[in-house]
């Protein structure tokens, strides 16, 4: 199954930089959890293993894993990496989110 989640070149570059310091075979796992100031929040973790239901998103050698449940909440999203006044962070532009907090890490549907 092809995930309709897009990884930008900037995000792929940063993921590759981060994974360069992790054990070989590591991937970035992005999941959606309940909670956060708008109802749901994103979690970013380094994963050593893929799960059976993981959707794999790859670009320029970077690998992102998203589990099937989180994929439902993230379908159509773009994962970007921004470097602005408040610092560097991954930013998920989620077309399903009806409201999100200023930090961009939580959202509601």
PDB file of N, CA and C in Angstrom:
ATOM      1  N   UNK A   1       0.843  -1.183   0.000  1.00  0.00           N
ATOM      2  CA  UNK A   1       0.000   0.000   0.000  1.00  0.00           C
ATOM      3  C   UNK A   1       0.885   1.241   0.000  1.00  0.00           C
ATOM      4  N   UNK A   2       0.589   2.147  -0.887  1.00  0.00           N
ATOM      5  CA  UNK A   2       1.394   3.369  -0.978  1.00  0.00           C
ATOM      6  C   UNK A   2       0.770   4.438  -0.092  1.00  0.00           C
ATOM      7  N   UNK A   3       1.560   4.975   0.800  1.00  0.00           N
ATOM      8  CA  UNK A   3       1.049   6.016   1.685  1.00  0.00           C
ATOM      9  C   UNK A   3       1.010   7.337   0.937  1.00  0.00           C
ATOM     10  N   UNK A   4      -0.065   8.084   1.130  1.00  0.00           N
ATOM     11  CA  UNK A   4      -0.114   9.390   0.495  1.00  0.00           C
ATOM     12  C   UNK A   4       0.413  10.447   1.465  1.00  0.00           C
ATOM     13  N   UNK A   5       1.565  10.143   2.024  1.00  0.00           N
ATOM     14  CA  UNK A   5       2.284  11.082   2.878  1.00  0.00           C
ATOM     15  C   UNK A   5       3.532  11.480   2.114  1.00  0.00           C
ATOM     16  N   UNK A   6       3.792  12.774   2.050  1.00  0.00           N
ATOM     17  CA  UNK A   6       4.933  13.280   1.294  1.00  0.00           C
ATOM     18  C   UNK A   6       6.036  13.725   2.241  1.00  0.00           C
ATOM     19  N   UNK A   7       7.250  13.368   1.888  1.00  0.00           N
ATOM     20  CA  UNK A   7       8.434  13.790   2.629  1.00  0.00           C
ATOM     21  C   UNK A   7       9.145  14.821   1.760  1.00  0.00           C
ATOM     22  N   UNK A   8       9.391  16.005   2.292  1.00  0.00           N
ATOM     23  CA  UNK A   8      10.081  17.026   1.497  1.00  0.00           C
ATOM     24  C   UNK A   8      11.577  16.731   1.462  1.00  0.00           C
ATOM     25  N   UNK A   9      12.297  17.270   0.472  1.00  0.00           N
ATOM     26  CA  UNK A   9      13.754  17.079   0.429  1.00  0.00           C
ATOM     27  C   UNK A   9      14.443  17.567   1.699  1.00  0.00           C
ATOM     28  N   UNK A  10      13.952  18.684   2.281  1.00  0.00           N
ATOM     29  CA  UNK A  10      14.558  19.197   3.523  1.00  0.00           C
ATOM     30  C   UNK A  10      14.387  18.218   4.667  1.00  0.00           C
ATOM     31  N   UNK A  11      13.188  17.614   4.759  1.00  0.00           N
ATOM     32  CA  UNK A  11      12.931  16.643   5.826  1.00  0.00           C
ATOM     33  C   UNK A  11      13.806  15.414   5.626  1.00  0.00           C
ATOM     34  N   UNK A  12      13.912  14.941   4.390  1.00  0.00           N
ATOM     35  CA  UNK A  12      14.739  13.759   4.109  1.00  0.00           C
ATOM     36  C   UNK A  12      16.198  14.020   4.484  1.00  0.00           C
ATOM     37  N   UNK A  13      16.694  15.202   4.155  1.00  0.00           N
ATOM     38  CA  UNK A  13      18.087  15.548   4.468  1.00  0.00           C
ATOM     39  C   UNK A  13      18.322  15.523   5.979  1.00  0.00           C
ATOM     40  N   UNK A  14      17.387  16.108   6.744  1.00  0.00           N
ATOM     41  CA  UNK A  14      17.533  16.153   8.199  1.00  0.00           C
ATOM     42  C   UNK A  14      17.409  14.753   8.802  1.00  0.00           C
ATOM     43  N   UNK A  15      16.498  13.948   8.296  1.00  0.00           N
ATOM     44  CA  UNK A  15      16.353  12.576   8.799  1.00  0.00           C
ATOM     45  C   UNK A  15      17.654  11.816   8.572  1.00  0.00           C
ATOM     46  N   UNK A  16      18.248  11.981   7.389  1.00  0.00           N
ATOM     47  CA  UNK A  16      19.524  11.314   7.113  1.00  0.00           C
ATOM     48  C   UNK A  16      20.618  11.776   8.075  1.00  0.00           C
ATOM     49  N   UNK A  17      20.630  13.074   8.406  1.00  0.00           N
ATOM     50  CA  UNK A  17      21.626  13.585   9.358  1.00  0.00           C
ATOM     51  C   UNK A  17      21.432  12.953  10.733  1.00  0.00           C
ATOM     52  N   UNK A  18      20.177  12.884  11.179  1.00  0.00           N
ATOM     53  CA  UNK A  18      19.882  12.294  12.493  1.00  0.00           C
ATOM     54  C   UNK A  18      20.237  10.809  12.501  1.00  0.00           C
ATOM     55  N   UNK A  19      19.835  10.086  11.457  1.00  0.00           N
ATOM     56  CA  UNK A  19      20.061   8.639  11.424  1.00  0.00           C
ATOM     57  C   UNK A  19      21.544   8.295  11.283  1.00  0.00           C
ATOM     58  N   UNK A  20      22.340   9.264  10.822  1.00  0.00           N
ATOM     59  CA  UNK A  20      23.782   9.036  10.730  1.00  0.00           C
ATOM     60  C   UNK A  20      24.428   8.808  12.081  1.00  0.00           C
ATOM     61  N   UNK A  21      23.751   9.235  13.153  1.00  0.00           N
ATOM     62  CA  UNK A  21      24.291   9.050  14.507  1.00  0.00           C
ATOM     63  C   UNK A  21      23.642   7.869  15.222  1.00  0.00           C
ATOM     64  N   UNK A  22      22.711   7.202  14.536  1.00  0.00           N
ATOM     65  CA  UNK A  22      21.996   6.066  15.137  1.00  0.00           C
ATOM     66  C   UNK A  22      22.540   4.748  14.587  1.00  0.00           C
ATOM     67  N   UNK A  23      22.218   3.612  15.246  1.00  0.00           N
ATOM     68  CA  UNK A  23      22.674   2.315  14.729  1.00  0.00           C
ATOM     69  C   UNK A  23      22.167   2.079  13.308  1.00  0.00           C
ATOM     70  N   UNK A  24      22.926   1.345  12.489  1.00  0.00           N
ATOM     71  CA  UNK A  24      22.499   1.049  11.117  1.00  0.00           C
ATOM     72  C   UNK A  24      21.116   0.407  11.104  1.00  0.00           C
ATOM     73  N   UNK A  25      20.339   0.758  10.106  1.00  0.00           N
ATOM     74  CA  UNK A  25      19.000   0.183   9.989  1.00  0.00           C
ATOM     75  C   UNK A  25      17.941   0.948  10.758  1.00  0.00           C
ATOM     76  N   UNK A  26      18.336   2.031  11.436  1.00  0.00           N
ATOM     77  CA  UNK A  26      17.362   2.824  12.189  1.00  0.00           C
ATOM     78  C   UNK A  26      16.498   3.641  11.237  1.00  0.00           C
ATOM     79  N   UNK A  27      15.265   3.894  11.650  1.00  0.00           N
ATOM     80  CA  UNK A  27      14.338   4.705  10.874  1.00  0.00           C
ATOM     81  C   UNK A  27      13.646   5.679  11.806  1.00  0.00           C
ATOM     82  N   UNK A  28      13.089   6.747  11.227  1.00  0.00           N
ATOM     83  CA  UNK A  28      12.293   7.683  12.018  1.00  0.00           C
ATOM     84  C   UNK A  28      10.859   7.181  12.032  1.00  0.00           C
ATOM     85  N   UNK A  29      10.300   7.023  13.232  1.00  0.00           N
ATOM     86  CA  UNK A  29       8.904   6.610  13.359  1.00  0.00           C
ATOM     87  C   UNK A  29       8.089   7.836  13.768  1.00  0.00           C
ATOM     88  N   UNK A  30       7.022   8.097  13.016  1.00  0.00           N
ATOM     89  CA  UNK A  30       6.103   9.168  13.368  1.00  0.00           C
ATOM     90  C   UNK A  30       4.769   8.533  13.693  1.00  0.00           C
ATOM     91  N   UNK A  31       4.248   8.857  14.862  1.00  0.00           N
ATOM     92  CA  UNK A  31       2.956   8.295  15.249  1.00  0.00           C
ATOM     93  C   UNK A  31       2.056   9.405  15.774  1.00  0.00           C
ATOM     94  N   UNK A  32       0.772   9.106  15.818  1.00  0.00           N
ATOM     95  CA  UNK A  32      -0.222  10.046  16.322  1.00  0.00           C
ATOM     96  C   UNK A  32      -0.735   9.502  17.645  1.00  0.00           C
ATOM     97  N   UNK A  33      -0.687  10.344  18.669  1.00  0.00           N
ATOM     98  CA  UNK A  33      -1.156   9.961  19.997  1.00  0.00           C
ATOM     99  C   UNK A  33      -2.305  10.870  20.416  1.00  0.00           C
ATOM    100  N   UNK A  34      -3.188  10.356  21.281  1.00  0.00           N
ATOM    101  CA  UNK A  34      -4.214  11.209  21.862  1.00  0.00           C
ATOM    102  C   UNK A  34      -3.542  12.169  22.827  1.00  0.00           C
ATOM    103  N   UNK A  35      -4.087  13.364  22.958  1.00  0.00           N
ATOM    104  CA  UNK A  35      -3.508  14.341  23.878  1.00  0.00           C
ATOM    105  C   UNK A  35      -2.924  15.515  23.144  1.00  0.00           C
ATOM    106  N   UNK A  36      -2.279  16.400  23.857  1.00  0.00           N
ATOM    107  CA  UNK A  36      -1.769  17.620  23.238  1.00  0.00           C
ATOM    108  C   UNK A  36      -2.821  18.702  23.344  1.00  0.00           C
ATOM    109  N   UNK A  37      -2.440  19.943  23.077  1.00  0.00           N
ATOM    110  CA  UNK A  37      -3.369  21.056  23.314  1.00  0.00           C
ATOM    111  C   UNK A  37      -4.529  21.082  22.330  1.00  0.00           C
ATOM    112  N   UNK A  38      -4.469  20.318  21.251  1.00  0.00           N
ATOM    113  CA  UNK A  38      -5.592  20.319  20.295  1.00  0.00           C
ATOM    114  C   UNK A  38      -6.228  18.949  20.110  1.00  0.00           C
ATOM    115  N   UNK A  39      -5.948  17.996  20.979  1.00  0.00           N
ATOM    116  CA  UNK A  39      -6.625  16.703  20.901  1.00  0.00           C
ATOM    117  C   UNK A  39      -5.752  15.542  20.484  1.00  0.00           C
ATOM    118  N   UNK A  40      -4.878  15.771  19.497  1.00  0.00           N
ATOM    119  CA  UNK A  40      -3.942  14.737  19.068  1.00  0.00           C
ATOM    120  C   UNK A  40      -2.562  15.360  19.004  1.00  0.00           C
ATOM    121  N   UNK A  41      -1.537  14.533  19.139  1.00  0.00           N
ATOM    122  CA  UNK A  41      -0.184  15.062  18.988  1.00  0.00           C
ATOM    123  C   UNK A  41       0.664  14.062  18.220  1.00  0.00           C
ATOM    124  N   UNK A  42       1.708  14.578  17.598  1.00  0.00           N
ATOM    125  CA  UNK A  42       2.640  13.732  16.858  1.00  0.00           C
ATOM    126  C   UNK A  42       3.778  13.326  17.769  1.00  0.00           C
ATOM    127  N   UNK A  43       4.228  12.090  17.611  1.00  0.00           N
ATOM    128  CA  UNK A  43       5.399  11.625  18.345  1.00  0.00           C
ATOM    129  C   UNK A  43       6.461  11.219  17.326  1.00  0.00           C
ATOM    130  N   UNK A  44       7.695  11.611  17.591  1.00  0.00           N
ATOM    131  CA  UNK A  44       8.825  11.283  16.720  1.00  0.00           C
ATOM    132  C   UNK A  44       9.778  10.405  17.514  1.00  0.00           C
ATOM    133  N   UNK A  45      10.058   9.215  17.014  1.00  0.00           N
ATOM    134  CA  UNK A  45      10.947   8.288  17.705  1.00  0.00           C
ATOM    135  C   UNK A  45      11.892   7.639  16.701  1.00  0.00           C
ATOM    136  N   UNK A  46      13.027   7.185  17.205  1.00  0.00           N
ATOM    137  CA  UNK A  46      13.941   6.407  16.368  1.00  0.00           C
ATOM    138  C   UNK A  46      13.586   4.939  16.575  1.00  0.00           C
ATOM    139  N   UNK A  47      13.271   4.258  15.477  1.00  0.00           N
ATOM    140  CA  UNK A  47      12.870   2.852  15.546  1.00  0.00           C
ATOM    141  C   UNK A  47      13.996   1.976  15.019  1.00  0.00           C
ATOM    142  N   UNK A  48      14.241   0.872  15.696  1.00  0.00           N
ATOM    143  CA  UNK A  48      15.259  -0.087  15.260  1.00  0.00           C
ATOM    144  C   UNK A  48      14.651  -1.164  14.367  1.00  0.00           C
ATOM    145  N   UNK A  49      13.341  -1.370  14.496  1.00  0.00           N
ATOM    146  CA  UNK A  49      12.701  -2.459  13.747  1.00  0.00           C
ATOM    147  C   UNK A  49      11.390  -1.982  13.134  1.00  0.00           C
ATOM    148  N   UNK A  50      11.046  -2.586  12.017  1.00  0.00           N
ATOM    149  CA  UNK A  50       9.760  -2.301  11.380  1.00  0.00           C
ATOM    150  C   UNK A  50       8.731  -3.292  11.900  1.00  0.00           C
ATOM    151  N   UNK A  51       7.512  -2.773  12.071  1.00  0.00           N
ATOM    152  CA  UNK A  51       6.406  -3.640  12.477  1.00  0.00           C
ATOM    153  C   UNK A  51       5.673  -4.101  11.220  1.00  0.00           C
ATOM    154  N   UNK A  52       4.880  -5.160  11.363  1.00  0.00           N
ATOM    155  CA  UNK A  52       4.189  -5.751  10.213  1.00  0.00           C
ATOM    156  C   UNK A  52       3.245  -4.774   9.525  1.00  0.00           C
ATOM    157  N   UNK A  53       2.607  -3.890  10.316  1.00  0.00           N
ATOM    158  CA  UNK A  53       1.617  -2.981   9.719  1.00  0.00           C
ATOM    159  C   UNK A  53       2.195  -1.605   9.372  1.00  0.00           C
ATOM    160  N   UNK A  54       3.513  -1.458   9.462  1.00  0.00           N
ATOM    161  CA  UNK A  54       4.125  -0.166   9.155  1.00  0.00           C
ATOM    162  C   UNK A  54       4.007   0.193   7.683  1.00  0.00           C
ATOM    163  N   UNK A  55       3.738   1.461   7.433  1.00  0.00           N
ATOM    164  CA  UNK A  55       3.804   2.006   6.084  1.00  0.00           C
ATOM    165  C   UNK A  55       5.172   2.683   6.002  1.00  0.00           C
ATOM    166  N   UNK A  56       5.900   2.414   4.936  1.00  0.00           N
ATOM    167  CA  UNK A  56       7.251   2.937   4.789  1.00  0.00           C
ATOM    168  C   UNK A  56       7.247   4.061   3.760  1.00  0.00           C
ATOM    169  N   UNK A  57       7.739   5.222   4.161  1.00  0.00           N
ATOM    170  CA  UNK A  57       7.858   6.367   3.255  1.00  0.00           C
ATOM    171  C   UNK A  57       9.345   6.627   3.080  1.00  0.00           C
ATOM    172  N   UNK A  58       9.804   6.645   1.833  1.00  0.00           N
ATOM    173  CA  UNK A  58      11.232   6.834   1.585  1.00  0.00           C
ATOM    174  C   UNK A  58      11.464   7.977   0.616  1.00  0.00           C
ATOM    175  N   UNK A  59      12.542   8.710   0.837  1.00  0.00           N
ATOM    176  CA  UNK A  59      12.957   9.761  -0.088  1.00  0.00           C
ATOM    177  C   UNK A  59      14.437  10.035   0.133  1.00  0.00           C
ATOM    178  N   UNK A  60      15.194  10.050  -0.942  1.00  0.00           N
ATOM    179  CA  UNK A  60      16.623  10.396  -0.896  1.00  0.00           C
ATOM    180  C   UNK A  60      17.386   9.611   0.169  1.00  0.00           C
ATOM    181  N   UNK A  61      17.013   8.350   0.367  1.00  0.00           N
ATOM    182  CA  UNK A  61      17.720   7.517   1.335  1.00  0.00           C
ATOM    183  C   UNK A  61      17.184   7.597   2.752  1.00  0.00           C
ATOM    184  N   UNK A  62      16.238   8.502   3.000  1.00  0.00           N
ATOM    185  CA  UNK A  62      15.639   8.619   4.341  1.00  0.00           C
ATOM    186  C   UNK A  62      14.399   7.739   4.413  1.00  0.00           C
ATOM    187  N   UNK A  63      14.195   7.115   5.558  1.00  0.00           N
ATOM    188  CA  UNK A  63      13.047   6.239   5.754  1.00  0.00           C
ATOM    189  C   UNK A  63      12.225   6.708   6.948  1.00  0.00           C
ATOM    190  N   UNK A  64      10.918   6.824   6.725  1.00  0.00           N
ATOM    191  CA  UNK A  64       9.985   7.163   7.802  1.00  0.00           C
ATOM    192  C   UNK A  64       8.986   6.014   7.911  1.00  0.00           C
ATOM    193  N   UNK A  65       8.712   5.593   9.143  1.00  0.00           N
ATOM    194  CA  UNK A  65       7.733   4.542   9.400  1.00  0.00           C
ATOM    195  C   UNK A  65       6.502   5.162  10.044  1.00  0.00           C
ATOM    196  N   UNK A  66       5.323   4.763   9.555  1.00  0.00           N
ATOM    197  CA  UNK A  66       4.060   5.211  10.137  1.00  0.00           C
ATOM    198  C   UNK A  66       3.184   3.980  10.312  1.00  0.00           C
ATOM    199  N   UNK A  67       2.647   3.782  11.521  1.00  0.00           N
ATOM    200  CA  UNK A  67       1.793   2.610  11.725  1.00  0.00           C
ATOM    201  C   UNK A  67       0.423   2.856  11.094  1.00  0.00           C
ATOM    202  N   UNK A  68      -0.313   1.786  10.859  1.00  0.00           N
ATOM    203  CA  UNK A  68      -1.578   1.851  10.120  1.00  0.00           C
ATOM    204  C   UNK A  68      -2.608   2.754  10.796  1.00  0.00           C
ATOM    205  N   UNK A  69      -2.665   2.748  12.133  1.00  0.00           N
ATOM    206  CA  UNK A  69      -3.638   3.583  12.844  1.00  0.00           C
ATOM    207  C   UNK A  69      -3.291   5.058  12.669  1.00  0.00           C
ATOM    208  N   UNK A  70      -2.013   5.408  12.838  1.00  0.00           N
ATOM    209  CA  UNK A  70      -1.591   6.802  12.686  1.00  0.00           C
ATOM    210  C   UNK A  70      -1.792   7.280  11.252  1.00  0.00           C
ATOM    211  N   UNK A  71      -1.618   6.359  10.287  1.00  0.00           N
ATOM    212  CA  UNK A  71      -1.760   6.723   8.876  1.00  0.00           C
ATOM    213  C   UNK A  71      -3.152   7.304   8.593  1.00  0.00           C
ATOM    214  N   UNK A  72      -4.175   6.751   9.269  1.00  0.00           N
ATOM    215  CA  UNK A  72      -5.538   7.246   9.062  1.00  0.00           C
ATOM    216  C   UNK A  72      -5.633   8.733   9.396  1.00  0.00           C
ATOM    217  N   UNK A  73      -4.905   9.153  10.429  1.00  0.00           N
ATOM    218  CA  UNK A  73      -4.953  10.541  10.874  1.00  0.00           C
ATOM    219  C   UNK A  73      -4.007  11.436  10.069  1.00  0.00           C
ATOM    220  N   UNK A  74      -3.052  10.815   9.378  1.00  0.00           N
ATOM    221  CA  UNK A  74      -2.019  11.589   8.676  1.00  0.00           C
ATOM    222  C   UNK A  74      -2.148  11.552   7.163  1.00  0.00           C
ATOM    223  N   UNK A  75      -3.130  10.827   6.627  1.00  0.00           N
ATOM    224  CA  UNK A  75      -3.258  10.689   5.177  1.00  0.00           C
ATOM    225  C   UNK A  75      -3.293  12.055   4.508  1.00  0.00           C
ATOM    226  N   UNK A  76      -2.500  12.205   3.460  1.00  0.00           N
ATOM    227  CA  UNK A  76      -2.464  13.453   2.721  1.00  0.00           C
ATOM    228  C   UNK A  76      -1.492  14.484   3.276  1.00  0.00           C
ATOM    229  N   UNK A  77      -0.812  14.139   4.366  1.00  0.00           N
ATOM    230  CA  UNK A  77       0.086  15.094   5.019  1.00  0.00           C
ATOM    231  C   UNK A  77       1.419  15.242   4.296  1.00  0.00           C
ATOM    232  N   UNK A  78       2.056  16.373   4.540  1.00  0.00           N
ATOM    233  CA  UNK A  78       3.415  16.616   4.071  1.00  0.00           C
ATOM    234  C   UNK A  78       4.301  16.809   5.291  1.00  0.00           C
ATOM    235  N   UNK A  79       5.405  16.052   5.328  1.00  0.00           N
ATOM    236  CA  UNK A  79       6.365  16.179   6.422  1.00  0.00           C
ATOM    237  C   UNK A  79       7.503  17.055   5.938  1.00  0.00           C
ATOM    238  N   UNK A  80       7.720  18.159   6.626  1.00  0.00           N
ATOM    239  CA  UNK A  80       8.756  19.111   6.237  1.00  0.00           C
ATOM    240  C   UNK A  80       9.675  19.338   7.429  1.00  0.00           C
ATOM    241  N   UNK A  81      10.805  19.962   7.160  1.00  0.00           N
ATOM    242  CA  UNK A  81      11.717  20.360   8.232  1.00  0.00           C
ATOM    243  C   UNK A  81      11.943  21.845   8.090  1.00  0.00           C
ATOM    244  N   UNK A  82      11.648  22.588   9.151  1.00  0.00           N
ATOM    245  CA  UNK A  82      11.770  24.036   9.087  1.00  0.00           C
ATOM    246  C   UNK A  82      12.816  24.534  10.074  1.00  0.00           C
ATOM    247  N   UNK A  83      13.453  25.603   9.682  1.00  0.00           N
ATOM    248  CA  UNK A  83      14.448  26.249  10.524  1.00  0.00           C
ATOM    249  C   UNK A  83      14.038  27.716  10.600  1.00  0.00           C
ATOM    250  N   UNK A  84      13.360  28.090  11.689  1.00  0.00           N
ATOM    251  CA  UNK A  84      12.874  29.461  11.793  1.00  0.00           C
ATOM    252  C   UNK A  84      13.247  30.067  13.143  1.00  0.00           C
ATOM    253  N   UNK A  85      12.629  31.167  13.481  1.00  0.00           N
ATOM    254  CA  UNK A  85      12.988  31.884  14.704  1.00  0.00           C
ATOM    255  C   UNK A  85      12.835  31.060  15.971  1.00  0.00           C
ATOM    256  N   UNK A  86      11.825  30.182  16.002  1.00  0.00           N
ATOM    257  CA  UNK A  86      11.635  29.390  17.218  1.00  0.00           C
ATOM    258  C   UNK A  86      12.478  28.118  17.215  1.00  0.00           C
ATOM    259  N   UNK A  87      13.283  27.934  16.184  1.00  0.00           N
ATOM    260  CA  UNK A  87      14.182  26.788  16.163  1.00  0.00           C
ATOM    261  C   UNK A  87      13.927  25.846  15.011  1.00  0.00           C
ATOM    262  N   UNK A  88      14.627  24.744  15.054  1.00  0.00           N
ATOM    263  CA  UNK A  88      14.504  23.742  14.006  1.00  0.00           C
ATOM    264  C   UNK A  88      13.508  22.684  14.454  1.00  0.00           C
ATOM    265  N   UNK A  89      12.641  22.275  13.543  1.00  0.00           N
ATOM    266  CA  UNK A  89      11.687  21.227  13.900  1.00  0.00           C
ATOM    267  C   UNK A  89      11.090  20.602  12.655  1.00  0.00           C
ATOM    268  N   UNK A  90      10.595  19.384  12.841  1.00  0.00           N
ATOM    269  CA  UNK A  90       9.819  18.760  11.781  1.00  0.00           C
ATOM    270  C   UNK A  90       8.425  19.372  11.856  1.00  0.00           C
ATOM    271  N   UNK A  91       7.853  19.660  10.704  1.00  0.00           N
ATOM    272  CA  UNK A  91       6.520  20.256  10.650  1.00  0.00           C
ATOM    273  C   UNK A  91       5.656  19.364   9.772  1.00  0.00           C
ATOM    274  N   UNK A  92       4.504  19.000  10.277  1.00  0.00           N
ATOM    275  CA  UNK A  92       3.589  18.162   9.506  1.00  0.00           C
ATOM    276  C   UNK A  92       2.405  19.014   9.080  1.00  0.00           C
ATOM    277  N   UNK A  93       2.268  19.168   7.778  1.00  0.00           N
ATOM    278  CA  UNK A  93       1.128  19.909   7.234  1.00  0.00           C
ATOM    279  C   UNK A  93       0.047  18.884   6.942  1.00  0.00           C
ATOM    280  N   UNK A  94      -0.980  18.881   7.771  1.00  0.00           N
ATOM    281  CA  UNK A  94      -2.016  17.862   7.708  1.00  0.00           C
ATOM    282  C   UNK A  94      -3.328  18.488   7.218  1.00  0.00           C
ATOM    283  N   UNK A  95      -3.776  18.116   6.011  1.00  0.00           N
ATOM    284  CA  UNK A  95      -5.010  18.701   5.471  1.00  0.00           C
ATOM    285  C   UNK A  95      -6.251  18.278   6.246  1.00  0.00           C
ATOM    286  N   UNK A  96      -6.158  17.217   7.043  1.00  0.00           N
ATOM    287  CA  UNK A  96      -7.313  16.762   7.818  1.00  0.00           C
ATOM    288  C   UNK A  96      -7.501  17.556   9.104  1.00  0.00           C
ATOM    289  N   UNK A  97      -6.438  18.235   9.561  1.00  0.00           N
ATOM    290  CA  UNK A  97      -6.516  18.943  10.831  1.00  0.00           C
ATOM    291  C   UNK A  97      -7.415  20.166  10.702  1.00  0.00           C
ATOM    292  N   UNK A  98      -8.394  20.271  11.582  1.00  0.00           N
ATOM    293  CA  UNK A  98      -9.301  21.410  11.553  1.00  0.00           C
ATOM    294  C   UNK A  98      -8.754  22.542  12.409  1.00  0.00           C
ATOM    295  N   UNK A  99      -7.966  22.189  13.405  1.00  0.00           N
ATOM    296  CA  UNK A  99      -7.343  23.192  14.261  1.00  0.00           C
ATOM    297  C   UNK A  99      -6.009  22.636  14.718  1.00  0.00           C
ATOM    298  N   UNK A 100      -5.039  23.504  14.871  1.00  0.00           N
ATOM    299  CA  UNK A 100      -3.763  23.043  15.396  1.00  0.00           C
ATOM    300  C   UNK A 100      -3.207  24.124  16.305  1.00  0.00           C
ATOM    301  N   UNK A 101      -2.319  23.721  17.172  1.00  0.00           N
ATOM    302  CA  UNK A 101      -1.743  24.707  18.084  1.00  0.00           C
ATOM    303  C   UNK A 101      -0.557  25.386  17.392  1.00  0.00           C
ATOM    304  N   UNK A 102      -0.072  26.432  17.965  1.00  0.00           N
ATOM    305  CA  UNK A 102       1.026  27.196  17.367  1.00  0.00           C
ATOM    306  C   UNK A 102       2.287  26.396  17.195  1.00  0.00           C
ATOM    307  N   UNK A 103       2.504  25.399  18.062  1.00  0.00           N
ATOM    308  CA  UNK A 103       3.752  24.645  17.978  1.00  0.00           C
ATOM    309  C   UNK A 103       3.730  23.641  16.819  1.00  0.00           C
ATOM    310  N   UNK A 104       2.539  23.364  16.283  1.00  0.00           N
ATOM    311  CA  UNK A 104       2.449  22.463  15.140  1.00  0.00           C
ATOM    312  C   UNK A 104       2.589  21.005  15.483  1.00  0.00           C
ATOM    313  N   UNK A 105       2.634  20.676  16.794  1.00  0.00           N
ATOM    314  CA  UNK A 105       2.794  19.273  17.170  1.00  0.00           C
ATOM    315  C   UNK A 105       1.495  18.632  17.603  1.00  0.00           C
ATOM    316  N   UNK A 106       0.421  19.419  17.739  1.00  0.00           N
ATOM    317  CA  UNK A 106      -0.861  18.795  18.055  1.00  0.00           C
ATOM    318  C   UNK A 106      -1.936  19.367  17.140  1.00  0.00           C
ATOM    319  N   UNK A 107      -3.014  18.624  17.002  1.00  0.00           N
ATOM    320  CA  UNK A 107      -4.059  19.005  16.065  1.00  0.00           C
ATOM    321  C   UNK A 107      -5.364  18.346  16.443  1.00  0.00           C
ATOM    322  N   UNK A 108      -6.463  18.805  15.857  1.00  0.00           N
ATOM    323  CA  UNK A 108      -7.750  18.152  16.061  1.00  0.00           C
ATOM    324  C   UNK A 108      -8.403  17.896  14.711  1.00  0.00           C
ATOM    325  N   UNK A 109      -9.321  16.939  14.678  1.00  0.00           N
ATOM    326  CA  UNK A 109      -9.990  16.560  13.436  1.00  0.00           C
ATOM    327  C   UNK A 109     -11.467  16.925  13.513  1.00  0.00           C
TER     328      UNK A 109
END
